[in-house]
Each structure stands twice: as C-alpha cells, then as structure tokens.
Amino acid sequence: MTGATDTALLTAIMQAAVDAIIISDGGGTILRASAAADRLFDYEDGQLIGQSINTLMTHDHADTHDGFMTHYLNTGEKSVIDIRRDIEGRRRTGDIFPLHVSVGHTRIGGEDLFVATLHDLTQSHASEDALTRTQRLDAVGQMTGGIAHDFNNLLTVIIGNLELLGLRCTDEKTREFVEDAQDAAELGADLISRLKVFARKGDLKPVATDLREVCNATISLLKTTLGGNYAITTDFDDNIDTILVDQSQLQSAIVNLVMNAVDAMHGSGELAFSISNVVIDDAYIAQELDISPGAYVRLSVSDTGDGMDREAQRRAFEPFFSTKADGGTGLGLAMVHGFLRQSGGHITLYSEPGIGTSFGLYFPARDTMTAARPPTVPTDARTQRWLERQILIVEDDPQVLKLSLKRIRDLGLQTHQATSADQAYALLQAGLKVDVVFTDIVMPGKMSGYDLAAKIKAEFPTVKLLITSGYTSDIISAKLPHDVSFDVLHKPYRQADLVSRLAALLADES
C-alpha cells in the first residue's frame, strides 16, 4: 500500500470504530482520536488532537498516570500497558463516568506511540445496578416469605392459646392482660400479612376491573379524610382497558401512596391522578422500566411534597426503609411493590427534592389484542429526511441523557447536549444553531426547563421546543409557575411518541 492509502485506511478505521480509540505520543499528547472518542468525551470533531491525555482522566488518576508511563518507558515494566482495566473518565463538561480501557504500545520511526481503546460502562453499570436491586429485593422477599410463614405458625399457636386462656379467666384484671396480649398478637398477624404481600405470597383475589372505578371510589374516601388543604385532580382517558387485579389490595396500594404523599406535603399540597393505556413496544422503554413488552394500564400518582434524594429513591421499595421523621414501619412502598409484581405489573418512581414525587403503577391489560396495536408513527426518522436536523438535548441525569442521545441519534438527527438550562442558554447565546431544543423541566441552576423555553421562544423564535418531565402537567405547573404554556412529553415515553412529537415540530421544514 502507498502512504496515502495507509492514511486513508487509518482515517476510515478511526471514523467507523464503535469503541473510542485515542493515539498519543510518549509525552501524553493526543495525536489522533476516533469519532467515537469525540462523542464519548463530548468534544467536537478534531478538538481532542493536541490536548494532554490527562484532560480525559479524573484528577487522582491523572496525577499518577505520567509516573506510570515514564516508569514503563525507562524500565519496560508493564503496570498499565497491555492490561484491561476499569477506570473513570472525565468529559469536557467535567462529568465523571466509568470506562473500560486497554492501552497498547508501539514504535514508529523511533517514536513511542500509545493506542488506547475505551468503552463506556455507564449503561452497563446502570443495568447491573438495576439487576442487583431486583435481585436484592427478590432475595429479601424470599427470606421474608419464609420468616412470615414460620411466624404465622407461631402466632396461630399464641393467639389460639390466648383465646382459650381468656375463656377460662374469672379474674377481671387477668382478663385485661390476656386481651392486651391478644391485641398485640393480632397486630403481629397483620404485620406478617403485609410482609407476605411484599414477598409476593399474599392471597390475591383478582377480578376484571376498570381502574378508573376503583381509583374514583378510593379518592372519594380520601377526600373526606384529607380535608380541604389538599387539592386532588384527575386525568383519566375515556377508553381504558380492563385489568385483572385484587381490588382490595389495589385500594390499599393507592391509600399507601397517598398517605406517604401527605406526610411529604406537611399540611397542604396537590395530588394528581392520571390513568391511560400504555403499549410497551420498543426496546428503549422496556429497558427503562425493567418491564416486558406488551399492553398495560398505567396509574400515575403525583404529589407536590418534599421529594426524595437519589439514595432514598434507590432504597424506597426495601422493607423497613423509611424517610419519615417518626421512623414509620417502612412497609408501605414495599407492600405496593410486592403487590404490583405479584399482579404481573411494575412500579416506577420519579422524584426531585423540593418538587415532589410521581409513582407509575403498570398493570397488564386484560385485552391482549391491545398488545398488537402498532405504533401510529414510523420509528425510522431517516425516511422523513431529518438527517441534517440539529437538536440540543438538555438533561441533568447522566443515564437519561445517554439514553436520550442514543434515541435521537438513532432517528438520524445531529445532537448537542447540555446538563443544565443555564448551560443550554449559554450555548445558544454563543451561536449554536439548532432546529429543536429538547429539555427536561426540573434542572439544577438558576433556570428551569420552563424558564429556558420561555427565553428561547422570546429570543430564538425559529427554534422549536420539546419539553419532557416525569411529573404530570398539573403538578409541575403548580411548582414551577410560568407565563407560557407548553405541551409536555411525559416520561417514560415510547420511541414512537418521540417521533410523533418531532414530526409535528418539523412538519413545516421536512
């Protein structure tokens, strides 16, 4: 091959490689970087060339890296060369993320060259965390089920003997002691029954149910109990599939969620209930929800309470975990989780501190024909000539951002990203040209997604806006008042829903 052919081949490889590839010299200066490397570290094409490899590392790792490389070049001892390992990388934005890296060494024309191959582990770690969480809950559930069974046997003997003792008591004081012991034993039996629900071993009696009817009946009861300090809104679709569910346990689950919400709202607030049919028909949302594809009916229960931090969200469904000031039993959400899983469904949690919390309860639709309903919009945007369209994705959650970038890129659009509304606004002011801004509502920093959208509408009128949130529109509007009304794409959403919204936004340009 000629030198020109070799160079063209190397360039083609660097552009086509799926994993990131970076070539640096002996001093750690980057000489070549693949297109995947630019995307991985959030740099524009060619921006990595000439920079120090240390800029892509955490500060701790960068401090030791030069010493390792110098030692290798002087002694030939391999401490990092030809070894696969997991480290942390640093994007241009400063975000830290997990990487799998391997580094090789070669010499060309007397010059030392190092070739690093890097693979992003963010999604892998997220999947492992989700699997670990599910396995942990399953293991605790199995243990809890066994303990509940044994305790039920013990309580049966205790309660039975107390009843016999009570029949034989002639002394009134002794009878009081026996009745107190019986009451305590009955409370223990009730606790065990709730543990069995978490362990998915409760005695369910599923019947064909219209979720709206049960929800309306429960809300009527709650309104009397809660009083006038809590505003309750409902948004139920007209045509809802029936589900097979234990109505008593369903009502108990709704009450549990509402009582948790009331505790988090401290005397006043807003509760929003919505019910709709949902078809899980693409890999994105099935992965996002850890749920099998098919037809479901979704009940969303949202509040304007304190919200939960990341750690509380991670442990929310564990038995005996509670964020309440008085400790609580920590069984409410665990019971709801177990009930949903035993019913063949799933529960999701979306929360932001200071904004509120939204639970999504997914029940399999009884009408299996719903599962065959095709998406109403084709999911291949390339047929709509979107290949040159530019979209700015604004999302502060790294996992959601990564998923959104993949979704949008799979549609053929060119992507840019920002992790806050403030950063997105600065990019637009600096001259970034985009066709669409796709932003979450709740954002760190001074501006919310609504604030960003209002500024874009006023200052960049040709830019289209698509807003998304895990909350219902009523809840987020109450917490983040704004002068301009925007249609919200609710999380989690299907790829077909995303295509439909983008198609409507770009209809006059495509």
PDB file of C-alpha atoms in Angstrom, residues 49-220:
ATOM      1  CA  ILE A  49      -5.983  16.496  18.953  1.00  0.00           C
ATOM      2  CA  GLY A  50      -3.087  18.285  20.635  1.00  0.00           C
ATOM      3  CA  GLN A  51      -4.543  18.024  24.131  1.00  0.00           C
ATOM      4  CA  SER A  52      -2.990  16.096  27.005  1.00  0.00           C
ATOM      5  CA  ILE A  53      -4.433  12.644  27.631  1.00  0.00           C
ATOM      6  CA  ASN A  54      -4.654  13.700  31.287  1.00  0.00           C
ATOM      7  CA  THR A  55      -7.576  16.034  30.475  1.00  0.00           C
ATOM      8  CA  LEU A  56      -9.723  12.921  29.953  1.00  0.00           C
ATOM      9  CA  MET A  57      -8.916  11.480  33.393  1.00  0.00           C
ATOM     10  CA  THR A  58     -10.000  12.216  36.920  1.00  0.00           C
ATOM     11  CA  HIS A  59      -7.523  14.338  38.858  1.00  0.00           C
ATOM     12  CA  ASP A  60      -6.390  11.413  41.031  1.00  0.00           C
ATOM     13  CA  HIS A  61      -5.699   9.194  38.042  1.00  0.00           C
ATOM     14  CA  ALA A  62      -4.021  11.979  36.067  1.00  0.00           C
ATOM     15  CA  ASP A  63      -1.613  12.619  38.964  1.00  0.00           C
ATOM     16  CA  THR A  64      -0.283   9.037  38.781  1.00  0.00           C
ATOM     17  CA  HIS A  65      -0.549   8.440  35.035  1.00  0.00           C
ATOM     18  CA  ASP A  66       2.624  10.266  33.956  1.00  0.00           C
ATOM     19  CA  GLY A  67       4.677   8.384  36.544  1.00  0.00           C
ATOM     20  CA  PHE A  68       3.387   5.025  35.315  1.00  0.00           C
ATOM     21  CA  MET A  69       4.215   5.861  31.687  1.00  0.00           C
ATOM     22  CA  THR A  70       7.671   7.234  32.499  1.00  0.00           C
ATOM     23  CA  HIS A  71       8.456   4.143  34.565  1.00  0.00           C
ATOM     24  CA  TYR A  72       7.339   1.883  31.701  1.00  0.00           C
ATOM     25  CA  LEU A  73       9.430   3.711  29.095  1.00  0.00           C
ATOM     26  CA  ASN A  74      12.516   3.605  31.361  1.00  0.00           C
ATOM     27  CA  THR A  75      12.214   0.023  32.607  1.00  0.00           C
ATOM     28  CA  GLY A  76       9.807  -1.824  30.300  1.00  0.00           C
ATOM     29  CA  GLU A  77       7.799  -2.984  33.325  1.00  0.00           C
ATOM     30  CA  LYS A  78       4.097  -3.133  32.417  1.00  0.00           C
ATOM     31  CA  SER A  79       1.863  -1.720  35.120  1.00  0.00           C
ATOM     32  CA  VAL A  80      -0.830  -0.337  32.799  1.00  0.00           C
ATOM     33  CA  ILE A  81       0.261  -1.434  29.298  1.00  0.00           C
ATOM     34  CA  ASP A  82      -1.487  -4.487  27.724  1.00  0.00           C
ATOM     35  CA  ILE A  83      -3.799  -4.700  30.736  1.00  0.00           C
ATOM     36  CA  ARG A  84      -7.586  -4.329  30.559  1.00  0.00           C
ATOM     37  CA  ARG A  85      -8.970  -2.335  33.473  1.00  0.00           C
ATOM     38  CA  ASP A  86     -11.894  -0.268  34.638  1.00  0.00           C
ATOM     39  CA  ILE A  87     -11.253   3.397  35.427  1.00  0.00           C
ATOM     40  CA  GLU A  88     -13.175   6.675  35.482  1.00  0.00           C
ATOM     41  CA  GLY A  89     -13.105   9.189  32.627  1.00  0.00           C
ATOM     42  CA  ARG A  90     -13.873  12.896  32.599  1.00  0.00           C
ATOM     43  CA  ARG A  91     -15.939  14.544  29.892  1.00  0.00           C
ATOM     44  CA  ARG A  92     -15.419  18.080  28.613  1.00  0.00           C
ATOM     45  CA  THR A  93     -18.306  19.161  30.873  1.00  0.00           C
ATOM     46  CA  GLY A  94     -16.478  17.761  33.920  1.00  0.00           C
ATOM     47  CA  ASP A  95     -18.874  14.823  34.323  1.00  0.00           C
ATOM     48  CA  ILE A  96     -17.194  11.670  35.655  1.00  0.00           C
ATOM     49  CA  PHE A  97     -18.225   8.322  34.148  1.00  0.00           C
ATOM     50  CA  PRO A  98     -16.988   4.689  34.212  1.00  0.00           C
ATOM     51  CA  LEU A  99     -14.705   3.399  31.450  1.00  0.00           C
ATOM     52  CA  HIS A 100     -13.166   0.100  30.405  1.00  0.00           C
ATOM     53  CA  VAL A 101      -9.740   0.803  28.887  1.00  0.00           C
ATOM     54  CA  SER A 102      -6.838  -1.090  27.370  1.00  0.00           C
ATOM     55  CA  VAL A 103      -3.581   0.558  26.275  1.00  0.00           C
ATOM     56  CA  GLY A 104      -1.055  -0.815  23.778  1.00  0.00           C
ATOM     57  CA  HIS A 105       2.440   0.423  22.903  1.00  0.00           C
ATOM     58  CA  THR A 106       4.266   0.534  19.585  1.00  0.00           C
ATOM     59  CA  ARG A 107       7.175   2.412  17.978  1.00  0.00           C
ATOM     60  CA  ILE A 108       7.079   4.004  14.527  1.00  0.00           C
ATOM     61  CA  GLY A 109      10.110   5.766  13.134  1.00  0.00           C
ATOM     62  CA  GLY A 110      11.743   5.728  16.565  1.00  0.00           C
ATOM     63  CA  GLU A 111       8.770   7.442  18.187  1.00  0.00           C
ATOM     64  CA  ASP A 112       6.788   5.880  21.036  1.00  0.00           C
ATOM     65  CA  LEU A 113       3.048   5.693  20.374  1.00  0.00           C
ATOM     66  CA  PHE A 114       0.316   4.545  22.741  1.00  0.00           C
ATOM     67  CA  VAL A 115      -3.056   3.319  21.469  1.00  0.00           C
ATOM     68  CA  ALA A 116      -5.944   3.364  23.955  1.00  0.00           C
ATOM     69  CA  THR A 117      -9.252   1.617  23.293  1.00  0.00           C
ATOM     70  CA  LEU A 118     -12.060   2.804  25.562  1.00  0.00           C
ATOM     71  CA  HIS A 119     -15.587   1.566  26.175  1.00  0.00           C
ATOM     72  CA  ASP A 120     -18.273   3.486  28.089  1.00  0.00           C
ATOM     73  CA  LEU A 121     -19.572   1.429  31.033  1.00  0.00           C
ATOM     74  CA  THR A 122     -22.336   3.837  32.078  1.00  0.00           C
ATOM     75  CA  GLN A 123     -25.208   1.789  30.673  1.00  0.00           C
ATOM     76  CA  SER A 124     -23.619  -1.471  31.779  1.00  0.00           C
ATOM     77  CA  HIS A 125     -23.285  -0.199  35.345  1.00  0.00           C
ATOM     78  CA  ALA A 126     -26.875   1.073  35.282  1.00  0.00           C
ATOM     79  CA  SER A 127     -28.117  -2.333  34.110  1.00  0.00           C
ATOM     80  CA  GLU A 128     -26.024  -4.074  36.759  1.00  0.00           C
ATOM     81  CA  ASP A 129     -27.385  -1.734  39.443  1.00  0.00           C
ATOM     82  CA  ALA A 130     -30.963  -2.413  38.312  1.00  0.00           C
ATOM     83  CA  LEU A 131     -30.328  -6.168  38.272  1.00  0.00           C
ATOM     84  CA  THR A 132     -28.647  -6.029  41.689  1.00  0.00           C
ATOM     85  CA  ARG A 133     -31.548  -4.030  43.087  1.00  0.00           C
ATOM     86  CA  THR A 134     -34.069  -6.528  41.686  1.00  0.00           C
ATOM     87  CA  GLN A 135     -32.062  -9.497  42.960  1.00  0.00           C
ATOM     88  CA  ARG A 136     -31.718  -7.867  46.385  1.00  0.00           C
ATOM     89  CA  LEU A 137     -35.456  -7.277  46.627  1.00  0.00           C
ATOM     90  CA  ASP A 138     -36.136 -10.825  45.403  1.00  0.00           C
ATOM     91  CA  ALA A 139     -33.735 -12.275  47.979  1.00  0.00           C
ATOM     92  CA  VAL A 140     -35.246 -10.201  50.771  1.00  0.00           C
ATOM     93  CA  GLY A 141     -38.680 -11.232  49.535  1.00  0.00           C
ATOM     94  CA  GLN A 142     -37.810 -14.931  49.667  1.00  0.00           C
ATOM     95  CA  MET A 143     -36.364 -14.579  53.144  1.00  0.00           C
ATOM     96  CA  THR A 144     -39.346 -12.517  54.268  1.00  0.00           C
ATOM     97  CA  GLY A 145     -41.749 -15.101  52.894  1.00  0.00           C
ATOM     98  CA  GLY A 146     -40.058 -17.866  54.868  1.00  0.00           C
ATOM     99  CA  ILE A 147     -39.990 -15.806  58.059  1.00  0.00           C
ATOM    100  CA  ALA A 148     -43.645 -14.812  57.604  1.00  0.00           C
ATOM    101  CA  HIS A 149     -44.642 -18.450  57.220  1.00  0.00           C
ATOM    102  CA  ASP A 150     -42.860 -19.506  60.409  1.00  0.00           C
ATOM    103  CA  PHE A 151     -44.158 -16.527  62.386  1.00  0.00           C
ATOM    104  CA  ASN A 152     -47.688 -17.227  61.221  1.00  0.00           C
ATOM    105  CA  ASN A 153     -47.411 -20.699  62.697  1.00  0.00           C
ATOM    106  CA  LEU A 154     -46.123 -19.283  65.976  1.00  0.00           C
ATOM    107  CA  LEU A 155     -48.805 -16.591  66.102  1.00  0.00           C
ATOM    108  CA  THR A 156     -51.510 -19.161  65.381  1.00  0.00           C
ATOM    109  CA  VAL A 157     -50.438 -21.089  68.466  1.00  0.00           C
ATOM    110  CA  ILE A 158     -50.094 -17.908  70.573  1.00  0.00           C
ATOM    111  CA  ILE A 159     -53.480 -16.461  69.549  1.00  0.00           C
ATOM    112  CA  GLY A 160     -55.225 -19.814  69.969  1.00  0.00           C
ATOM    113  CA  ASN A 161     -53.881 -20.335  73.467  1.00  0.00           C
ATOM    114  CA  LEU A 162     -54.712 -16.772  74.475  1.00  0.00           C
ATOM    115  CA  GLU A 163     -58.295 -17.300  73.329  1.00  0.00           C
ATOM    116  CA  LEU A 164     -58.559 -20.497  75.400  1.00  0.00           C
ATOM    117  CA  LEU A 165     -56.987 -18.750  78.383  1.00  0.00           C
ATOM    118  CA  GLY A 166     -59.453 -15.874  78.059  1.00  0.00           C
ATOM    119  CA  LEU A 167     -62.395 -18.275  78.206  1.00  0.00           C
ATOM    120  CA  ARG A 168     -61.095 -19.722  81.467  1.00  0.00           C
ATOM    121  CA  CYS A 169     -60.270 -16.385  83.150  1.00  0.00           C
ATOM    122  CA  THR A 170     -62.528 -15.385  86.046  1.00  0.00           C
ATOM    123  CA  ASP A 171     -60.382 -12.544  87.352  1.00  0.00           C
ATOM    124  CA  GLU A 172     -61.116  -9.267  85.526  1.00  0.00           C
ATOM    125  CA  LYS A 173     -57.555  -7.930  85.857  1.00  0.00           C
ATOM    126  CA  THR A 174     -56.084 -11.109  84.411  1.00  0.00           C
ATOM    127  CA  ARG A 175     -58.617 -10.966  81.568  1.00  0.00           C
ATOM    128  CA  GLU A 176     -57.360  -7.467  80.681  1.00  0.00           C
ATOM    129  CA  PHE A 177     -53.791  -8.753  80.475  1.00  0.00           C
ATOM    130  CA  VAL A 178     -54.930 -11.567  78.190  1.00  0.00           C
ATOM    131  CA  GLU A 179     -56.879  -9.181  75.933  1.00  0.00           C
ATOM    132  CA  ASP A 180     -53.870  -6.847  75.667  1.00  0.00           C
ATOM    133  CA  ALA A 181     -51.700  -9.808  74.662  1.00  0.00           C
ATOM    134  CA  GLN A 182     -54.320 -10.864  72.094  1.00  0.00           C
ATOM    135  CA  ASP A 183     -54.389  -7.354  70.611  1.00  0.00           C
ATOM    136  CA  ALA A 184     -50.603  -7.369  70.300  1.00  0.00           C
ATOM    137  CA  ALA A 185     -50.669 -10.802  68.682  1.00  0.00           C
ATOM    138  CA  GLU A 186     -53.313  -9.614  66.188  1.00  0.00           C
ATOM    139  CA  LEU A 187     -51.099  -6.645  65.305  1.00  0.00           C
ATOM    140  CA  GLY A 188     -48.267  -9.099  64.739  1.00  0.00           C
ATOM    141  CA  ALA A 189     -50.501 -11.148  62.442  1.00  0.00           C
ATOM    142  CA  ASP A 190     -51.393  -8.003  60.483  1.00  0.00           C
ATOM    143  CA  LEU A 191     -47.693  -7.154  60.148  1.00  0.00           C
ATOM    144  CA  ILE A 192     -46.982 -10.659  58.835  1.00  0.00           C
ATOM    145  CA  SER A 193     -49.800 -10.373  56.286  1.00  0.00           C
ATOM    146  CA  ARG A 194     -48.202  -7.169  54.969  1.00  0.00           C
ATOM    147  CA  LEU A 195     -44.801  -8.842  54.784  1.00  0.00           C
ATOM    148  CA  LYS A 196     -46.381 -11.637  52.729  1.00  0.00           C
ATOM    149  CA  VAL A 197     -47.611  -9.062  50.230  1.00  0.00           C
ATOM    150  CA  PHE A 198     -44.060  -7.759  49.817  1.00  0.00           C
ATOM    151  CA  ALA A 199     -42.828 -11.340  49.423  1.00  0.00           C
ATOM    152  CA  ARG A 200     -45.419 -11.799  46.649  1.00  0.00           C
ATOM    153  CA  LYS A 201     -47.105 -14.559  48.610  1.00  0.00           C
ATOM    154  CA  GLY A 202     -50.255 -12.701  49.538  1.00  0.00           C
ATOM    155  CA  ASP A 203     -53.642 -14.271  48.882  1.00  0.00           C
ATOM    156  CA  LEU A 204     -54.798 -12.184  45.915  1.00  0.00           C
ATOM    157  CA  LYS A 205     -58.319 -12.421  44.505  1.00  0.00           C
ATOM    158  CA  PRO A 206     -58.019 -10.815  41.055  1.00  0.00           C
ATOM    159  CA  VAL A 207     -61.183  -9.846  39.172  1.00  0.00           C
ATOM    160  CA  ALA A 208     -61.822  -7.928  35.950  1.00  0.00           C
ATOM    161  CA  THR A 209     -61.573  -4.281  36.942  1.00  0.00           C
ATOM    162  CA  ASP A 210     -61.936  -0.812  35.481  1.00  0.00           C
ATOM    163  CA  LEU A 211     -59.055   1.001  37.154  1.00  0.00           C
ATOM    164  CA  ARG A 212     -60.935   4.305  36.973  1.00  0.00           C
ATOM    165  CA  GLU A 213     -63.798   2.994  39.132  1.00  0.00           C
ATOM    166  CA  VAL A 214     -61.513   1.770  41.926  1.00  0.00           C
ATOM    167  CA  CYS A 215     -59.476   4.960  41.786  1.00  0.00           C
ATOM    168  CA  ASN A 216     -62.563   7.194  41.901  1.00  0.00           C
ATOM    169  CA  ALA A 217     -64.003   5.256  44.846  1.00  0.00           C
ATOM    170  CA  THR A 218     -60.704   5.500  46.732  1.00  0.00           C
ATOM    171  CA  ILE A 219     -60.378   9.216  46.018  1.00  0.00           C
ATOM    172  CA  SER A 220     -63.898   9.804  47.363  1.00  0.00           C
TER     173      SER A 220
END
